[in-house]
XYZ file of C-alpha atoms in Angstrom:
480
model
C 120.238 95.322 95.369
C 117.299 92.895 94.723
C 116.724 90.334 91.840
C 113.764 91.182 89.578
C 111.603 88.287 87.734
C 109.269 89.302 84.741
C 106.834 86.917 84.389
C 105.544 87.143 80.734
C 103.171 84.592 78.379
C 100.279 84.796 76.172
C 97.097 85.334 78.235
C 95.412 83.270 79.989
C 98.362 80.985 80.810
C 98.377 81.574 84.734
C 100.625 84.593 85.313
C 99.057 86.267 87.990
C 98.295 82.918 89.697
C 101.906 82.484 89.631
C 102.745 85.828 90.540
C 100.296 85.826 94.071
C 101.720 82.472 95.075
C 105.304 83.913 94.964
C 104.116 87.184 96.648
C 102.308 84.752 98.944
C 98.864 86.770 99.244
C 96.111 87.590 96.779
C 97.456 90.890 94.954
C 96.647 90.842 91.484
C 93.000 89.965 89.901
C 92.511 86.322 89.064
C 90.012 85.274 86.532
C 89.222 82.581 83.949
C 88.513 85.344 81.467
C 91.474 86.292 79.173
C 93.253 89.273 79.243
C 92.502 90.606 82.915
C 95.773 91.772 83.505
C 96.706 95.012 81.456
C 99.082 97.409 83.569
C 102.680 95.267 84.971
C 102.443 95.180 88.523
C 104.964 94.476 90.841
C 105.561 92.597 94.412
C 108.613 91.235 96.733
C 108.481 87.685 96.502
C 110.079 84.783 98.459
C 110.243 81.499 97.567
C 111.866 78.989 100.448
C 115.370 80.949 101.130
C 115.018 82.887 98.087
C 114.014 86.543 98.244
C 113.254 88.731 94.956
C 111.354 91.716 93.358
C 108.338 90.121 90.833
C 106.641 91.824 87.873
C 103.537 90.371 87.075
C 102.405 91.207 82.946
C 99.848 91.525 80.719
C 99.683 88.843 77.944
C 101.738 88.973 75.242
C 99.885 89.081 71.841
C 100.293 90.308 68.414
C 98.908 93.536 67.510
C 98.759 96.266 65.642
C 100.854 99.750 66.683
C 98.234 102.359 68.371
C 95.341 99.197 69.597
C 95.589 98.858 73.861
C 97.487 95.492 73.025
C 99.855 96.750 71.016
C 100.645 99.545 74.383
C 99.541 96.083 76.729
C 102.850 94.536 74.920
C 105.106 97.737 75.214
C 104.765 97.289 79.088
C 105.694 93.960 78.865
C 108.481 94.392 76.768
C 109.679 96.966 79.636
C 109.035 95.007 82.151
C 111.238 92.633 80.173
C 114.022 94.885 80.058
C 113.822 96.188 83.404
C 114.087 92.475 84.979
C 117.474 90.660 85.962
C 115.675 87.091 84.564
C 112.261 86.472 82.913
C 110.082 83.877 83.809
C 107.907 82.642 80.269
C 104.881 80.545 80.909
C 103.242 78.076 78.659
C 100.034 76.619 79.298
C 101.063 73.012 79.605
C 96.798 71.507 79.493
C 97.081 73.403 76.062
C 99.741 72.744 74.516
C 102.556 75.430 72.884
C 100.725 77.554 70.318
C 101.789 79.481 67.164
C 101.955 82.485 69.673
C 103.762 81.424 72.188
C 106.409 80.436 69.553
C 106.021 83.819 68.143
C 106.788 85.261 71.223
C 110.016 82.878 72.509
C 111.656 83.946 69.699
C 110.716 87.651 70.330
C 112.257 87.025 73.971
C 115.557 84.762 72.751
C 116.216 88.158 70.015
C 116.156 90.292 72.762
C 118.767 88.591 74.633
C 117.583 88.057 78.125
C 117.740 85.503 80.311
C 114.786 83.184 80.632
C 113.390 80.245 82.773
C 110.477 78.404 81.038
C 107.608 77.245 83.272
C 105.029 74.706 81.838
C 101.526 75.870 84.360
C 98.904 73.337 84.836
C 101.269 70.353 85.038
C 98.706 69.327 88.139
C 98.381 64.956 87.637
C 98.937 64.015 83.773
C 97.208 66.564 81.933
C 99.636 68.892 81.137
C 102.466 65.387 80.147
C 101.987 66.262 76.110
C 102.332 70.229 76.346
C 105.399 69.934 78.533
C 107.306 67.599 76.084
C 105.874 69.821 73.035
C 107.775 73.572 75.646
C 110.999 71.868 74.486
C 110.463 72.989 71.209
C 110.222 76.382 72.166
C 114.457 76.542 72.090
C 114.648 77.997 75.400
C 116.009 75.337 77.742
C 114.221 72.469 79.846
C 110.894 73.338 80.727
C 109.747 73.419 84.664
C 106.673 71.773 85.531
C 105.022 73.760 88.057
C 100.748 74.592 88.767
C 100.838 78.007 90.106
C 97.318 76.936 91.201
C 97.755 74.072 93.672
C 101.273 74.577 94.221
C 103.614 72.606 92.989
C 106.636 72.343 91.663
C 107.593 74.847 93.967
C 111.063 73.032 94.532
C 111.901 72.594 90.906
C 110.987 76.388 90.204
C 113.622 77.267 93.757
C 115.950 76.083 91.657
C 116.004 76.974 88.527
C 115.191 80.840 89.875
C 118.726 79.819 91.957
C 120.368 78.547 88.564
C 119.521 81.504 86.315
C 120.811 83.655 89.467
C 123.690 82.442 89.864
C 124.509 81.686 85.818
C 124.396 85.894 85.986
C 126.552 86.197 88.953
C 123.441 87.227 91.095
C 122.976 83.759 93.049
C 124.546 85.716 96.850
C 121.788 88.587 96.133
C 118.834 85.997 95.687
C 120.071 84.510 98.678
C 120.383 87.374 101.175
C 124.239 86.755 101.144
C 125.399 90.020 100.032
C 124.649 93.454 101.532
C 121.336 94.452 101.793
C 120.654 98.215 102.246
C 117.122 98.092 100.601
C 114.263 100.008 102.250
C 111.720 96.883 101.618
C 110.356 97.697 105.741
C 109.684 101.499 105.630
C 105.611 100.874 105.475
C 103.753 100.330 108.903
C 99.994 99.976 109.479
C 97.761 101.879 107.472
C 95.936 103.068 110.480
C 98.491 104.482 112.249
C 99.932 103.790 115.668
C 97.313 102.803 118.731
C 97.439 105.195 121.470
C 99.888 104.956 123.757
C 99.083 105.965 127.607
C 100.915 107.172 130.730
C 100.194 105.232 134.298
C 97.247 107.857 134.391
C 95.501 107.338 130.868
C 96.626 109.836 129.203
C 98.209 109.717 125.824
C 102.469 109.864 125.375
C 102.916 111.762 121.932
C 105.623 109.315 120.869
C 104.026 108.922 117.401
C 106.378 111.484 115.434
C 109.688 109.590 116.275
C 108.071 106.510 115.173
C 106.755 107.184 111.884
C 110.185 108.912 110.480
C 110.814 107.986 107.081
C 107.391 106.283 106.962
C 106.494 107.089 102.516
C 103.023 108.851 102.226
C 100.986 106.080 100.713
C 98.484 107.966 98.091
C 95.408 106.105 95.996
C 94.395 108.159 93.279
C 91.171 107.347 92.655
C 87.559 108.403 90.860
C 85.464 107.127 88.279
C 86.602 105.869 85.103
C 88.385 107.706 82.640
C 89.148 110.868 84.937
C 93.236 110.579 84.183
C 94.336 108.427 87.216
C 96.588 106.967 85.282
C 98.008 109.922 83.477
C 98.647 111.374 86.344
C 100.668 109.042 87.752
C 102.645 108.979 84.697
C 103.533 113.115 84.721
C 104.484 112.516 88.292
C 107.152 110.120 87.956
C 107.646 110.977 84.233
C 107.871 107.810 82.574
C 104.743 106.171 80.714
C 104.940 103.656 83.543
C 101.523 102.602 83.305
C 98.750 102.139 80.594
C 96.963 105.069 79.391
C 94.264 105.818 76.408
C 91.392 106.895 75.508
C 88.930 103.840 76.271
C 87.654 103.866 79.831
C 87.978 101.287 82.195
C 91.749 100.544 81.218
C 93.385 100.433 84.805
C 91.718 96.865 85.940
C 94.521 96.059 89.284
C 95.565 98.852 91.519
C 99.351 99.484 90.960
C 102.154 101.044 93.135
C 104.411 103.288 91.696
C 107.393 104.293 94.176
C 107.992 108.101 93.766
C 110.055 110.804 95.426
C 109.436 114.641 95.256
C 111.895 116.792 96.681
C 113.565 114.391 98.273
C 110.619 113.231 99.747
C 109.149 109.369 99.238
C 106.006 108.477 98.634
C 104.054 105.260 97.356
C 101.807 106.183 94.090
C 98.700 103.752 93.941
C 96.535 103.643 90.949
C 93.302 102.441 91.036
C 90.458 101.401 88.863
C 87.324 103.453 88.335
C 84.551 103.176 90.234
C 81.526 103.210 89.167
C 77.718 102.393 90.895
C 77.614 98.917 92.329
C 74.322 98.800 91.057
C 75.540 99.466 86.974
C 78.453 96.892 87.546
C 77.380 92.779 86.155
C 80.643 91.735 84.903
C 82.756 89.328 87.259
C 85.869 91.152 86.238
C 85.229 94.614 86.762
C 83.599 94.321 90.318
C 87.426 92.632 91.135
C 88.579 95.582 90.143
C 86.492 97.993 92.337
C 86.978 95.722 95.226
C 90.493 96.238 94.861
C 90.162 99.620 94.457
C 88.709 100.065 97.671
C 91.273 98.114 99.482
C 93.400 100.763 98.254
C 91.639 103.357 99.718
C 91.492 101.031 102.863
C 95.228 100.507 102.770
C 96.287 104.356 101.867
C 97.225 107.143 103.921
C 95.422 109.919 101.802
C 93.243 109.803 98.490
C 93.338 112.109 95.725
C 89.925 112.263 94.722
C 89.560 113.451 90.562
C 87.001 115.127 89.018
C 86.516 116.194 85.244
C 86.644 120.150 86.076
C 84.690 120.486 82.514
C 81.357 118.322 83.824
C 79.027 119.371 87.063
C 80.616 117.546 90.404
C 78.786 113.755 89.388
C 76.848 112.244 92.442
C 78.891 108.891 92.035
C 82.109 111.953 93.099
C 80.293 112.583 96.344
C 79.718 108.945 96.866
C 83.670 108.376 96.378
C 84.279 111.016 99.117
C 82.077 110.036 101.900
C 83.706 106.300 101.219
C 86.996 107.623 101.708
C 85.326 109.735 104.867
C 84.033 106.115 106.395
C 87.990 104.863 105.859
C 89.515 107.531 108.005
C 91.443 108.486 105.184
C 92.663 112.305 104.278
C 91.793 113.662 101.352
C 92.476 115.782 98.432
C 90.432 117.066 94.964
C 91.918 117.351 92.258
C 90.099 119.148 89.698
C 91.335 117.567 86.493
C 91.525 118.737 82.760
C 91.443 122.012 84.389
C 93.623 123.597 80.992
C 90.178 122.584 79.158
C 87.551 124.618 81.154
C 86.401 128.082 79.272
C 84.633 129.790 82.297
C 87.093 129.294 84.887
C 85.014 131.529 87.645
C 82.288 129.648 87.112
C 83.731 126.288 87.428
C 85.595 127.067 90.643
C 82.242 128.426 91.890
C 80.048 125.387 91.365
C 82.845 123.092 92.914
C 82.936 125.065 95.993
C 79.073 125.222 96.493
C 78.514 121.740 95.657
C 80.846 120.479 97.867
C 79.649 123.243 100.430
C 76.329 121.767 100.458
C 77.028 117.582 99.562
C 80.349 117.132 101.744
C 79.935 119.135 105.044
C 81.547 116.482 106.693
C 84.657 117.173 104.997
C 84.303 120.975 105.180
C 87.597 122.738 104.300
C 88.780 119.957 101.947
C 90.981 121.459 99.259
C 90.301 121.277 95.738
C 93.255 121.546 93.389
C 92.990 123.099 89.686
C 95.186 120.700 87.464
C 95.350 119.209 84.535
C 97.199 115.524 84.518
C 97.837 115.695 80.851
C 100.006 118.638 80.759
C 101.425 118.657 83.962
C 99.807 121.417 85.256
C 100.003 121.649 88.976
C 101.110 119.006 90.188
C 103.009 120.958 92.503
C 100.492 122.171 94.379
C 98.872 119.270 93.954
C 101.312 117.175 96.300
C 101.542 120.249 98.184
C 97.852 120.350 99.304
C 98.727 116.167 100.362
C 101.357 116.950 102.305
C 99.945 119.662 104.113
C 96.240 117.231 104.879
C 98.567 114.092 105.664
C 100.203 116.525 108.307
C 96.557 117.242 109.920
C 95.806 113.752 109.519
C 98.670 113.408 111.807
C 97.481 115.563 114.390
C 98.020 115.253 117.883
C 96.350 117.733 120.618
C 97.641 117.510 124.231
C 95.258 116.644 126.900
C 95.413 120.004 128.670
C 94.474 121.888 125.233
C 91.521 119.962 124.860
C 89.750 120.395 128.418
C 90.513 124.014 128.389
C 88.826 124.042 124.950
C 86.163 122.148 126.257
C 85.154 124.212 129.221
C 85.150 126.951 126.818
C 82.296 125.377 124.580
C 80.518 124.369 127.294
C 80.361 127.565 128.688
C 79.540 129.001 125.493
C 76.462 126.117 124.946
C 75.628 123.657 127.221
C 74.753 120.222 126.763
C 70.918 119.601 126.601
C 68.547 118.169 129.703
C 67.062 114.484 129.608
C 64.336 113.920 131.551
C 65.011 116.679 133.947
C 68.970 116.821 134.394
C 71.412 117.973 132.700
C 74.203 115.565 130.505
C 77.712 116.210 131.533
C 80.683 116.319 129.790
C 83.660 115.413 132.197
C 86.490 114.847 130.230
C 87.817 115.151 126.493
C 91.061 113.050 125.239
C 92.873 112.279 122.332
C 92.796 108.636 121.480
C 94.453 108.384 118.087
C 95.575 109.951 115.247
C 95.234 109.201 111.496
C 92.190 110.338 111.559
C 91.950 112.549 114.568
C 89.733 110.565 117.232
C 88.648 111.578 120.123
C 87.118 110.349 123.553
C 84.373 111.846 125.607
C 83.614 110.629 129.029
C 79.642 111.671 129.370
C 77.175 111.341 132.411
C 74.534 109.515 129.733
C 76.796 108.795 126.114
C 73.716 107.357 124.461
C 71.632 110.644 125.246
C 74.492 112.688 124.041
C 72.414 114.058 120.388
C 74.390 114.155 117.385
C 73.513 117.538 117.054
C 75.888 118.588 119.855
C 78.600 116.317 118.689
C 78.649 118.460 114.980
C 78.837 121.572 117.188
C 82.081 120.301 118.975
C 83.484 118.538 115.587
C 83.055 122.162 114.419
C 84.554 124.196 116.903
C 87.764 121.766 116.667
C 88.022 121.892 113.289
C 88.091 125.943 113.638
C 89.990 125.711 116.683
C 92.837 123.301 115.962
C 92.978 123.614 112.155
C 91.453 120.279 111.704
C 89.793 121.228 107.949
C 89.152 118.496 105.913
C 89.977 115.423 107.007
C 87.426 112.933 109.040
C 87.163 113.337 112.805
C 86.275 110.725 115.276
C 83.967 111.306 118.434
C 83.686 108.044 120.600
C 81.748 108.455 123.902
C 82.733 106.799 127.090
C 80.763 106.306 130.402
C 83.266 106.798 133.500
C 82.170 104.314 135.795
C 81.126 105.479 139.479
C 83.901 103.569 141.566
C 81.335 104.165 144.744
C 78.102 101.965 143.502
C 78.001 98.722 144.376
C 79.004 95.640 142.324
């Protein structure tokens, strides 16, 4: 069992601050500009002994039933009533405003149990607003600044307090039992190779990455239905959804299970052109949506099945191609499209002649919305996480190898022919591969494709990146 904090306040009062100083690492987008955080996001946090789950919010205003605040404050208010304590923030430099008194007497209604922070306490500035948080009728204020870090102490232990007032003080601790799965996640990467007293590599990987979730970043541009179809996964309107793009600003994990099977949801914001992107905020958001791509073990790619595949989709692709990561398309809206045949068609050539570096990559017909396919959906991930995971013995490969040399040799340089000595697996996740060559920088590209080609026809390798590094075996006979 783990505490859970919800920290909640109007915007712009230094929640997300707070919340990446408990996680202790920048997580959630930071900016001066109100309002950045939309979607509740969550973290483990420690704080000195203390150990805890965190739910970072969007700000709480008033609004009107159907506008994104209004739906903004319905996630807070779950967050609020998913957490053991919540955590209110004031803005101590400004003073308590009409709204924040709205809003503690919204929280003390609902009946849960709160610890009052007063931010930007940092030297005397904040000396007026932290006498005025009294007022608020929901015990003594803590002066903390998120910012620079203090207060720390006085926050400990009134966390500790609120704990222990609710009979949860040996859980915040680490006193009681702990059979939580908080260490299940390695590196991203995978495992380095592993190699015998002769170089070659031990397959050792499967018994170490039991139990190890799938980590999956949905991603594509805006308004494609990442978010929606994260939501008919888990079923629950977990996060934010509408019809104005660009809603999703912070990339959010959802924990999920299928079958019995666990994986890590994580949804991202759209991405649009680098070049068509001049606000602060939302180029925070794409870079955080590409350290989820960095950080995930396969991406489902979406599409709008009723538009022509967009050239900012292909550009999407090849990044996730450059990260190593597998890959899945899922054509979304799918229930919408009138000329099914032809739909399917132009994917398939498109991606026939834009992506040949991903040839075999499936492409899923689904539509978020209606939860249609979703099944095969996470069945297409499970299958390319599995190739991702690949491992070829030694043995197979150099019998493989003779075989396409045989079949085409390498080319002459200036007279001789390049050899190919040797072929071994160096890692998986992606599939990469060493080749020890007479002259590696000679080597053309063109002959690499043809061997990238016969393995992925060879070994089932379709769809997901592969890795060719050369190597130069040195002659152990020339002199030093």
């Amino acid at each position: 069992m783990t505490v859970t904090f919800a920290i909640v306040g109007r915007p712009n009062v230094g929640k997300s601050t707070l919340f990446n100083r408990l996680i202790g690492r920048q997580h959630a987008i930071v900016d001066d500009q109100p309002g950045v955080t939309r979607d509740r996001r969550e973290g483990q946090g420690y704080l000195a002994s203390l150990a805890f789950a965190v739910i970072d919010t969007a700000g709480l205003e008033e609004a009107d039933d159907g506008s994104l605040e209004a739906r903004m404050r319905r996630q807070t208010e779950m967050a609020i009533r998913d957490a053991n304590i919540t955590l209110m923030v004031v803005d101590a430099k400004a003073g308590v405003t009409p709204v924040d008194k709205f809003f503690a007497s919204e929280i003390r209604k609902s009946g849960a149990r709160v610890v009052l922070l007063a931010n930007k306490c940092e030297g005397k500035a904040g000396a007026a607003g932290l006498s005025e948080a009294w007022a608020l009728g929901l015990g003594e204020p803590v002066p903390i600044s998120a910012a620079h870090g203090e207060g720390l102490v006085d926050l400990h232990d009134a966390m500790l307090a609120a704990a222990q007032a609710i009979g949860l003080g040996d859980v915040l601790t680490g006193d009681a039992d702990d059979d939580s799965d908080d260490h299940l996640f390695t590196d991203a990467d995978g495992l380095d190779e592993k190699l015998d007293a002769d170089g070659n590599p031990i397959d050792v990987w499967q018994d170490e990455q039991v139990n190890q979730p799938m980590r999956i970043a949905i991603v594509g541009r805006p308004n494609m239905g990442k978010s929606t179809l994260i939501n008919s996964l888990i079923d629950e309107d977990r996060l934010l959804t509408g019809p104005e793009a660009g809603i999703t600003r912070d990339s959010i994990e959802v924990p999920f299970q299928w079958h019995g099977k666990p994986y890590k949801l994580v949804d991202t914001a759209g991405m649009r052109r680098r070049a068509r992107i001049a606000d602060k905020v939302e180029k925070l958001m794409v870079d955080d949506a590409l350290r989820a791509v960095q950080y995930a073990h396969l991406c489902v790619l979406l599409i709008d099945a009723n538009e022509e595949i967009h050239k900012q989709d292909l550009t999407i692709a090849r990044l996730i191609e450059d990260e190593g990561r597998a890959i899945v398309i899922g054509a979304n809206k799918w229930d919408a499209v009138r000329d099914k045949q032809a739909a399917s068609g132009q994917i398939s050539d498109r991606l026939q002649t834009s992506l040949a570096q991903l040839r075999g990559v499936p492409v899923v017909q689904m539509s978020g919305l209606h939860k249609k396919g979703l099944s095969k959906l996470l069945d297409a991930a499970d299958e390319m996480y599995s190739i991702w995971n690949t491992r070829i013995s030694t043995g197979r490969l150099n019998r493989w190898l003779d075989t396409m040399l045989e079949a085409h040799p390498p080319p002459l340089v200036e007279g001789r022919r390049l050899r190919i000595r040797y072929m071994t697996q160096i890692k998986t996740r992606p599939p990469t591969f060493a080749l020890f060559v007479s002259r590696p920088a000679d080597l053309p590209e063109s002959y690499l494709r043809y061997l990238t080609s016969g393995l992925r026809a060879d070994f089932g390798l379709r769809g997901v990146p592969i890795r060719m590094v050369m190597r130069k075996r040195e002659n152990p006979f020339a002199p030093s």
